[in-house]
Amino acid sequence: MPQFSFTEILLILVVVMILFGAGRLPEVGRSLGEGIRNFKKAFSGEEEKVKEVKGQEVKEGDKS
């Protein structure tokens, strides 16, 4: 993962404030957080489905 210096982070924050305005920043942050949460939830749900399918395949293999 790339390491950002303090100057780079500050520059990114200034650009974001210019694009969205200071009043909309909390809304943008909230939306971004929800999106990340939903992505993680969907991804972990898919992992569980894969584990279930693999478990069923192992059980079916034991019966033969």
mmCIF file of C-alpha atoms in Angstrom:
data_model
loop_
_atom_site.group_PDB
_atom_site.id
_atom_site.type_symbol
_atom_site.label_atom_id
_atom_site.label_comp_id
_atom_site.label_asym_id
_atom_site.label_seq_id
_atom_site.Cartn_x
_atom_site.Cartn_y
_atom_site.Cartn_z
ATOM 1 C CA MET A 1 0.000 0.000 0.000
ATOM 2 C CA PRO A 2 1.411 3.393 -0.901
ATOM 3 C CA GLN A 3 2.564 5.663 1.878
ATOM 4 C CA PHE A 4 1.274 9.233 1.656
ATOM 5 C CA SER A 5 3.101 12.147 3.177
ATOM 6 C CA PHE A 6 1.317 14.794 5.213
ATOM 7 C CA THR A 7 1.551 17.239 2.299
ATOM 8 C CA GLU A 8 -0.118 14.806 -0.114
ATOM 9 C CA ILE A 9 -2.967 14.098 2.298
ATOM 10 C CA LEU A 10 -3.469 17.824 2.893
ATOM 11 C CA LEU A 11 -3.557 18.481 -0.858
ATOM 12 C CA ILE A 12 -6.138 15.713 -1.372
ATOM 13 C CA LEU A 13 -8.322 17.144 1.418
ATOM 14 C CA VAL A 14 -8.150 20.653 -0.101
ATOM 15 C CA VAL A 15 -9.176 19.317 -3.521
ATOM 16 C CA VAL A 16 -12.082 17.375 -1.981
ATOM 17 C CA MET A 17 -13.250 20.484 -0.113
ATOM 18 C CA ILE A 18 -13.126 22.520 -3.318
ATOM 19 C CA LEU A 19 -15.078 19.889 -5.262
ATOM 20 C CA PHE A 20 -17.792 19.138 -2.697
ATOM 21 C CA GLY A 21 -17.792 22.145 -0.391
ATOM 22 C CA ALA A 22 -17.409 22.069 3.368
ATOM 23 C CA GLY A 23 -21.156 21.671 3.942
ATOM 24 C CA ARG A 24 -21.468 18.447 1.949
ATOM 25 C CA LEU A 25 -18.368 16.718 3.339
ATOM 26 C CA PRO A 26 -20.212 14.918 6.175
ATOM 27 C CA GLU A 27 -22.782 13.635 3.672
ATOM 28 C CA VAL A 28 -20.066 12.436 1.287
ATOM 29 C CA GLY A 29 -18.186 10.736 4.133
ATOM 30 C CA ARG A 30 -21.345 9.026 5.364
ATOM 31 C CA SER A 31 -22.169 7.775 1.871
ATOM 32 C CA LEU A 32 -18.632 6.514 1.372
ATOM 33 C CA GLY A 33 -18.727 4.706 4.721
ATOM 34 C CA GLU A 34 -22.056 3.059 3.895
ATOM 35 C CA GLY A 35 -20.730 1.941 0.525
ATOM 36 C CA ILE A 36 -17.642 0.371 2.068
ATOM 37 C CA ARG A 37 -19.767 -1.333 4.763
ATOM 38 C CA ASN A 38 -22.157 -2.758 2.181
ATOM 39 C CA PHE A 39 -19.261 -3.979 0.036
ATOM 40 C CA LYS A 40 -17.669 -5.766 3.003
ATOM 41 C CA LYS A 41 -21.010 -7.291 3.998
ATOM 42 C CA ALA A 42 -21.653 -8.568 0.469
ATOM 43 C CA PHE A 43 -18.105 -9.917 0.169
ATOM 44 C CA SER A 44 -18.267 -11.777 3.485
ATOM 45 C CA GLY A 45 -21.660 -13.189 2.488
ATOM 46 C CA GLU A 46 -20.157 -14.609 -0.692
ATOM 47 C CA GLU A 47 -17.288 -16.152 1.300
ATOM 48 C CA GLU A 48 -19.829 -17.899 3.546
ATOM 49 C CA LYS A 49 -21.656 -19.277 0.502
ATOM 50 C CA VAL A 50 -18.393 -20.673 -0.880
ATOM 51 C CA LYS A 51 -17.598 -22.326 2.459
ATOM 52 C CA GLU A 52 -21.084 -23.872 2.568
ATOM 53 C CA VAL A 53 -20.763 -25.256 -0.962
ATOM 54 C CA LYS A 54 -17.314 -26.684 -0.230
ATOM 55 C CA GLY A 55 -18.647 -28.280 2.977
ATOM 56 C CA GLN A 56 -21.513 -29.887 1.078
ATOM 57 C CA GLU A 57 -19.119 -31.231 -1.561
ATOM 58 C CA VAL A 58 -16.970 -32.818 1.145
ATOM 59 C CA LYS A 59 -20.025 -34.442 2.771
ATOM 60 C CA GLU A 60 -21.225 -35.784 -0.580
ATOM 61 C CA GLY A 61 -17.743 -37.134 -1.314
ATOM 62 C CA ASP A 62 -17.743 -39.118 1.955
ATOM 63 C CA LYS A 63 -20.973 -40.907 0.999
ATOM 64 C CA SER A 64 -19.528 -42.444 -2.158
#
